[in-house]
Coordinates of C-alpha atoms in Angstrom, one line a residue:
X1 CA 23.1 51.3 23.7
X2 CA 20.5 53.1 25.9
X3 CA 18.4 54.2 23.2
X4 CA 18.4 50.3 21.6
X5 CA 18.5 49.1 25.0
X6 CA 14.9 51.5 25.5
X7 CA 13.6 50.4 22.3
X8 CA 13.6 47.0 22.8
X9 CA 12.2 47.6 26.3
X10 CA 9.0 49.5 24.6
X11 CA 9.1 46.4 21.9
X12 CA 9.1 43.6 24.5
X13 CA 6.4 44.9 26.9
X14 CA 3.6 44.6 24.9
X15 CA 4.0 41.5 23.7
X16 CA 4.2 40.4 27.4
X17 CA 1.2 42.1 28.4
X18 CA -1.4 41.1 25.5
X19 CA 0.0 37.3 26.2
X20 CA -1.8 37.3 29.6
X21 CA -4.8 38.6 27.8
X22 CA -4.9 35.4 25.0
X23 CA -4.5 32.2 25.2
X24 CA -2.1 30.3 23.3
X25 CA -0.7 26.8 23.3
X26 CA 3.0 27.3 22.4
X27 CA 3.3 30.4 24.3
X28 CA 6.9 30.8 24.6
X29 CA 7.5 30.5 20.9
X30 CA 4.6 32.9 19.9
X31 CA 6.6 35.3 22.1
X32 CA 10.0 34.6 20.9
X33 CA 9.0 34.9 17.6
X34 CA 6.8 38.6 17.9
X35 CA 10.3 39.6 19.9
X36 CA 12.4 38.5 16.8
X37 CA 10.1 40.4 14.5
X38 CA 10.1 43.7 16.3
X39 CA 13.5 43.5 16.8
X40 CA 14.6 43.1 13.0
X41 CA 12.0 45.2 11.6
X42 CA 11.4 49.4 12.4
X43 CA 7.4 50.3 13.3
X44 CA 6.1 47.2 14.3
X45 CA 2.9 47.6 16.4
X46 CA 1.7 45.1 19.1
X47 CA -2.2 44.8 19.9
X48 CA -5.3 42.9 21.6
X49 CA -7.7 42.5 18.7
X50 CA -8.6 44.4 15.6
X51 CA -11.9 46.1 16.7
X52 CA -9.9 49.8 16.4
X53 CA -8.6 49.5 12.6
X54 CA -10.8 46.3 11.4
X55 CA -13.9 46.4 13.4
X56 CA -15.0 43.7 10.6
X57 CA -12.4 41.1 11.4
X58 CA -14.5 40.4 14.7
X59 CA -13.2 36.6 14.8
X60 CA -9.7 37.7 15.7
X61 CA -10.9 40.2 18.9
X62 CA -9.1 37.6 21.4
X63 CA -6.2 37.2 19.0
X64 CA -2.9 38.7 19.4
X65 CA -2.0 41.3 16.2
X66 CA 0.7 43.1 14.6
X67 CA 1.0 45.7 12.7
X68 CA 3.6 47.1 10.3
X69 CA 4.4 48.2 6.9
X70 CA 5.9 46.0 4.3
X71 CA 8.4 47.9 2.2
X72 CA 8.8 46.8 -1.4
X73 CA 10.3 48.2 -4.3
X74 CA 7.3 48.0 -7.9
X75 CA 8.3 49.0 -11.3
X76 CA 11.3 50.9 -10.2
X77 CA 9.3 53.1 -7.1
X78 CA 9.6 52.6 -3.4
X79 CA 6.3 52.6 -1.4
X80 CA 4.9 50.5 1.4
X81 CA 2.0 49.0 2.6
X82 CA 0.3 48.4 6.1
X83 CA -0.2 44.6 6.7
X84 CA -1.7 42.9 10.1
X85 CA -1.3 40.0 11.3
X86 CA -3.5 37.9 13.7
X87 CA -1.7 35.1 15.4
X88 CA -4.5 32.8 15.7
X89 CA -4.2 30.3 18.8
X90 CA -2.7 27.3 16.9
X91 CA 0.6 28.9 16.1
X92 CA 2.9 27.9 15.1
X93 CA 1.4 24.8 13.7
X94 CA -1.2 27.1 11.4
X95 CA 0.6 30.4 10.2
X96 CA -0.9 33.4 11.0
X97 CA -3.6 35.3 9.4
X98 CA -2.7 38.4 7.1
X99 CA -4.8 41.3 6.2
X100 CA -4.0 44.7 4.2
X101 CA -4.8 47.8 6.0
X102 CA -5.8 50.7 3.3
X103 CA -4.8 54.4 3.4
X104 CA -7.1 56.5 2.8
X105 CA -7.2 57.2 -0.9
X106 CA -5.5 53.6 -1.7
X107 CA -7.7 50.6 -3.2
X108 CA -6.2 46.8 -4.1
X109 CA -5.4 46.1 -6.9
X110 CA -7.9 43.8 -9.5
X111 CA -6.9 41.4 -9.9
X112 CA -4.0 40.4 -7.5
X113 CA -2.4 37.0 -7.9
X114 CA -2.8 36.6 -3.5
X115 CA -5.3 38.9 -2.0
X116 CA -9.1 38.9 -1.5
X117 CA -10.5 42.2 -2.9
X118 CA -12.9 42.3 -0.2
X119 CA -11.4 42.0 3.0
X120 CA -8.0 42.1 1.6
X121 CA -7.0 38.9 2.8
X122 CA -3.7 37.4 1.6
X123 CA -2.8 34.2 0.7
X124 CA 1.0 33.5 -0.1
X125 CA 2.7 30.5 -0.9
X126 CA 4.6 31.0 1.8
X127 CA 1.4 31.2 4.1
X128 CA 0.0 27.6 2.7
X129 CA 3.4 25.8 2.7
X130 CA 3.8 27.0 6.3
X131 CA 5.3 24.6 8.6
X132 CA 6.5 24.5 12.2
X133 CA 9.4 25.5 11.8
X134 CA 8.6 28.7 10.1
X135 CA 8.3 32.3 11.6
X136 CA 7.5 35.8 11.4
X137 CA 10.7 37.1 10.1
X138 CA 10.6 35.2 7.1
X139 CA 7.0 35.6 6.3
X140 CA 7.9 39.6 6.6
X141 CA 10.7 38.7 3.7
X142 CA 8.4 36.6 2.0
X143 CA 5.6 39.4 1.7
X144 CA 7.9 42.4 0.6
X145 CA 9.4 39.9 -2.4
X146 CA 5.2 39.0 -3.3
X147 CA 4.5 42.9 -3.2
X148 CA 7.4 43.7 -5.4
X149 CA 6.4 41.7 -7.8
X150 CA 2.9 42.8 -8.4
X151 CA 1.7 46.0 -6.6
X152 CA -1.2 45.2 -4.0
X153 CA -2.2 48.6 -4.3
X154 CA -2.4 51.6 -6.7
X155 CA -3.5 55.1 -6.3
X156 CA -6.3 56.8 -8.5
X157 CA -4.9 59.8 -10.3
X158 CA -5.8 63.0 -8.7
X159 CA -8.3 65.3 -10.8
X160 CA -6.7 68.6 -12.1
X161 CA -6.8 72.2 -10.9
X162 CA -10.2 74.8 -11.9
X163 CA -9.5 76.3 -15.0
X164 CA -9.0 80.2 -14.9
X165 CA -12.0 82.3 -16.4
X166 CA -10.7 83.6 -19.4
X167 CA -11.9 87.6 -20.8
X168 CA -12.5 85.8 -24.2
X169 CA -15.6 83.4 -23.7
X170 CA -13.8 80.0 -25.4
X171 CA -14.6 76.7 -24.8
X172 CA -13.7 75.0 -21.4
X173 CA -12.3 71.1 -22.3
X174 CA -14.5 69.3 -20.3
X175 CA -12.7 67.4 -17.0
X176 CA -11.9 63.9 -17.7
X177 CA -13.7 61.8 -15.2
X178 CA -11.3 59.0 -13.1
X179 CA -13.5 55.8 -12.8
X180 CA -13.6 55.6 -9.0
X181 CA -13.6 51.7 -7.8
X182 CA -17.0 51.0 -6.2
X183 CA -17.7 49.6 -2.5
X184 CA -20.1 46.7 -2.6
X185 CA -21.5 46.1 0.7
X186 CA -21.6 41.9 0.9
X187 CA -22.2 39.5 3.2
X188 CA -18.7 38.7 5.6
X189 CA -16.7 36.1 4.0
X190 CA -14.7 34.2 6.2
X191 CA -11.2 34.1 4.8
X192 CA -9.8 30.8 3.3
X193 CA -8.4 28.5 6.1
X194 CA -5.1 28.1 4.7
X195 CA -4.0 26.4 7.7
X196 CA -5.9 23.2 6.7
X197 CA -4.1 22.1 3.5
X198 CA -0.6 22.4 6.1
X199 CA -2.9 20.4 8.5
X200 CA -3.6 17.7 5.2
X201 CA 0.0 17.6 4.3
X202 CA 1.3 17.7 7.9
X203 CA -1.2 14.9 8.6
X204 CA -0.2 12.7 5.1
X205 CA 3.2 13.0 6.0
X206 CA 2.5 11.4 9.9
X207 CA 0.9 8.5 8.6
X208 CA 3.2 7.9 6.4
X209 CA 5.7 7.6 9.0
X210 CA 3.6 5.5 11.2
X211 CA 2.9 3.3 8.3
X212 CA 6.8 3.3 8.3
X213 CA 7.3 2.9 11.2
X214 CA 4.6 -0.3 11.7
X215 CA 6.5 -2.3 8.7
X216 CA 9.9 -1.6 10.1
X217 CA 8.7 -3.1 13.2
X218 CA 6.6 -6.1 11.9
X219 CA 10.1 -6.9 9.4
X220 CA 12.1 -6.4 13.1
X221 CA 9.7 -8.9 14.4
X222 CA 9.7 -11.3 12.0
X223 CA 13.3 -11.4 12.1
X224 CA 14.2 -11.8 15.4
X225 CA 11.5 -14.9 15.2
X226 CA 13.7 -16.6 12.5
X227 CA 16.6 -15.8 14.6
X228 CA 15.1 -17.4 17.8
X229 CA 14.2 -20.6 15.1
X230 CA 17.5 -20.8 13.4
X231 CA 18.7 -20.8 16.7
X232 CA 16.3 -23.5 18.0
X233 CA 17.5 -25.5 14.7
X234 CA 21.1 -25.5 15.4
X235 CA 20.8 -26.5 18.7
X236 CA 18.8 -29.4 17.2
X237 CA 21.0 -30.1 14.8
X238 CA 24.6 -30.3 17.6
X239 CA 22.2 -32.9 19.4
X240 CA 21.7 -35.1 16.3
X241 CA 25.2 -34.7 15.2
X242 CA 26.1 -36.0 18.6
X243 CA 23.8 -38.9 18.4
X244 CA 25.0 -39.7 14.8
X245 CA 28.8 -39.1 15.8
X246 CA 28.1 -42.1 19.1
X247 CA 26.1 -44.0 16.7
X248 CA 29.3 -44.0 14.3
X249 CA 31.7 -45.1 17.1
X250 CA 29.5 -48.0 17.6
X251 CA 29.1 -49.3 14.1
X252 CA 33.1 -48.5 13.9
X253 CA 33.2 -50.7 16.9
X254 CA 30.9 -53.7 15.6
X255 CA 32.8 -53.4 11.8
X256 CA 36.3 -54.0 13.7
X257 CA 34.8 -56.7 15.5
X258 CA 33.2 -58.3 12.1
X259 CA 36.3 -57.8 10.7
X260 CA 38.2 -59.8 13.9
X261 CA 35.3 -62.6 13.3
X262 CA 36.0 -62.9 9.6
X263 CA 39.6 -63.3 10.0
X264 CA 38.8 -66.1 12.6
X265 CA 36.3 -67.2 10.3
X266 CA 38.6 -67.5 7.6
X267 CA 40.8 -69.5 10.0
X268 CA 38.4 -72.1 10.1
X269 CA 38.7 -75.0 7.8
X270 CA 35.2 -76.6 6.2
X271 CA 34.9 -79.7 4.9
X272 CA 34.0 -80.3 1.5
X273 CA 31.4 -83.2 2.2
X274 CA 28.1 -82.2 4.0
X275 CA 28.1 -85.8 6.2
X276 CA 31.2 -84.4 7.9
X277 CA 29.7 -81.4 9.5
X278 CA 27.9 -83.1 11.9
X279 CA 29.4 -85.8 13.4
X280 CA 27.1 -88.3 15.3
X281 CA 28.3 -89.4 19.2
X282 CA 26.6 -92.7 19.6
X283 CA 24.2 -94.9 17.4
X284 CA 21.4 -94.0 18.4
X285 CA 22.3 -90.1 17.7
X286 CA 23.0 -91.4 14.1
X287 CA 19.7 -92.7 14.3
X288 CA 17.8 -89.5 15.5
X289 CA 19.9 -87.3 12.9
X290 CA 18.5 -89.5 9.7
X291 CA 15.1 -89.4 11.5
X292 CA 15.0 -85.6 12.0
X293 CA 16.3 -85.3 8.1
X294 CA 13.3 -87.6 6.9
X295 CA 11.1 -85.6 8.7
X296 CA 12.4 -82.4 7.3
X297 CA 12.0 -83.9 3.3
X298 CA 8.5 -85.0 4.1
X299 CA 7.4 -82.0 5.1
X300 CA 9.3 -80.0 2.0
X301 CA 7.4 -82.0 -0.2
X302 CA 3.9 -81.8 1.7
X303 CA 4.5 -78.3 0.3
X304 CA 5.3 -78.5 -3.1
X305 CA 2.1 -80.9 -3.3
X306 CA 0.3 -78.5 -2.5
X307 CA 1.7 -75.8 -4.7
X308 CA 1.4 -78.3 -7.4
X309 CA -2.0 -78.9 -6.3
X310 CA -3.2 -74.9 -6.1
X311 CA -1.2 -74.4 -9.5
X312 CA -3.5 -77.5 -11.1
X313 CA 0.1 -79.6 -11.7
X314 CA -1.1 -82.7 -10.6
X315 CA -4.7 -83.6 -10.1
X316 CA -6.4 -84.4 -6.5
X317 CA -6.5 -88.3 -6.8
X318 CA -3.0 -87.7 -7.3
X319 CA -2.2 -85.4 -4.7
X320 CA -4.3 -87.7 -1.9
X321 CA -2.6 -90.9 -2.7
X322 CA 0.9 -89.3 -2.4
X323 CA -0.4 -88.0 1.0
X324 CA -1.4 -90.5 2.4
X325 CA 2.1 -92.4 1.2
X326 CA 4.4 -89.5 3.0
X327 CA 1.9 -88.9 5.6
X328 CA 2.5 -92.8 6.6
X329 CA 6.2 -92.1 6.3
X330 CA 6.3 -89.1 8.8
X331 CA 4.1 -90.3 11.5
X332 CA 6.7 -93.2 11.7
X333 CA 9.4 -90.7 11.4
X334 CA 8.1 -88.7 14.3
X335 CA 7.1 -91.9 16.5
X336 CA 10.5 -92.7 16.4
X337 CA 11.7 -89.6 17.4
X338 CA 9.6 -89.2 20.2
X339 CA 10.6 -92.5 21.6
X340 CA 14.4 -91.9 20.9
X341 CA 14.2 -88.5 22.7
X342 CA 12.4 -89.6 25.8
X343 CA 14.1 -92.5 26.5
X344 CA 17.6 -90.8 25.9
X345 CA 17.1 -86.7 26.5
X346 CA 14.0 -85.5 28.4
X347 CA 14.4 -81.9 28.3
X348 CA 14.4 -81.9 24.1
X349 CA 10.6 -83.2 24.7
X350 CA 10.1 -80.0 27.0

């Protein structure tokens, strides 16, 4: 326990001390996560910058760095590899950078499926499908699995010992030559930003949830306004059926009263002549009732004159003379009326 409990000690400080130094947004989880990889993993070395082992990598100077060696298992041999990483300041939401770190001796391997030959950058799947969520101790698994499967390194063959001078002067085989790998001196080349197609996808993937997110909305909205209107409706509709249910209690109301004045109705006997009905009180209201009845014929057949007379029935000369005949007939009627009603009833003149 003391010598883990010391270890961890040694493991932890550095971290802690190089975190004051950069400057990261998710602080915390950079420093939970360089904690969980120097715990699981033997050797792991925790640094300000890369000027001492990768002056080159200049970018990464304020950018806190680890350093280890990736064990991996290639066609049957065990070796390892020094890798660095640079935790750049958007972790966790970009992964971190990853660079070999030759021995001296050791060159990459031409060509490798996930490493720059010139600044021996390394770009895994892992590394470009890197999400949040992701963290060191899985990209460590994730590189030792790449490197077993094709070597990122190989050593030249070493050339072989002087021959001894022989008494006999015979003929030395000439040394095979070993094609050494040559250093071109370029211009820097920024490594790939692998963070950016995470930043595409991670950013495809938000709108598609806002775009989610708006429709569910706008189909929540639009269906709590046909609530509030079915709503509306059916409160509409309990008034009408009201109305309609007092306007049925009424017309059952007038139909048992029509019924009540048929049956008295049928109660009622009706003469069979006409001159019955009306039964004059005195003479002179005899008189008054044939006059109003002469009055009513004349001016029937005033009309029919003069439907004859627009339908061409009966020719002008015809239809004056019969005016003037009827017309005779009714001013008489009428005088008579008049003088019957004013000497007898006042008010039927009003």
């Amino acid at each position: 326990w003391g010598r883990y409990s010391r270890r961890f000690h040694m493991s932890v400080h550095p971290v802690d001390t190089y975190l004051r130094q950069a400057s990261y947004a998710h602080n915390r989880r950079v420093r939970e996560d360089c904690i969980d990889l120097i715990s699981a993993v033997n050797g792991v070395v925790c640094d300000y910058g890369c000027s001492k082992f990768r002056p080159d990598l200049t970018q990464y100077n304020n950018c806190l760095t680890l350093r280890m060696k990736i064990p991996f298992t290639f066609q049957g041999t065990n070796t390892d590899v020094m890798v660095m990483l640079a935790i750049v300041p958007s972790y966790p939401t970009d992964p971190p950078h990853c660079f070999l770190i030759l021995q001296e001796g050791t060159f990459i391997s031409q060509p490798h499926p996930y490493i720059e030959p010139q600044f021996g950058f390394i770009g895994l799947p892992f590394l470009r499908e890197w999400c949040f969520e992701s963290n060191l101790v899985l990209l460590f698994s994730a590189l030792s699995h790449a490197f077993s499967e094709t070597s990122p390194i190989f050593k030249p063959i070493s050339s072989p010992p002087p021959q001894p001078t022989l008494p006999i002067s015979l003929p030395i085989p000439p040394t095979p030559t070993i094609p050494v790998p040559e250093t071109r001196v370029t211009k820097e080349v920024v490594p790939p930003k692998t963070w950016e197609l995470v930043e595409q996808k991670a950013s495809a993937q938000l709108h598609k949830l806002i775009d989610d997110l708006i429709i569910e909305v706008t189909v929540d909205h639009d269906l709590k306004a046909r609530e509030r209107a079915l709503l509306n409706e059916m409160q509409l509709m309990l008034v009408e059926r009201e109305a309609l249910h007092h306007q049925i209690e009424e017309l059952e109301e007038q139909i048992k009263q029509a019924e009540e004045w048929t049956k008295e109705a049928d109660q009622v006997v009706i003469p069979e002549n006409a001159d019955e009905l009306i039964v004059p009180a005195d003479q002179r209201t005899e008189q008054l009732l044939e006059l109003c009845a002469t009055d009513r014929t004349i001016m029937d057949m005033e009309f029919h004159l003069d439907k004859a007379l627009e339908n061409r029935v009966i020719s002008v000369a015809d239809w004056l003379k019969t005016m003037r005949a009827i017309s005779k007939d009714l001013y008489k009627a009428r005088g008579l009326i008049r003088k019957i009603v004013s000497t007898t009833h006042k008010s039927w003149c009003e």
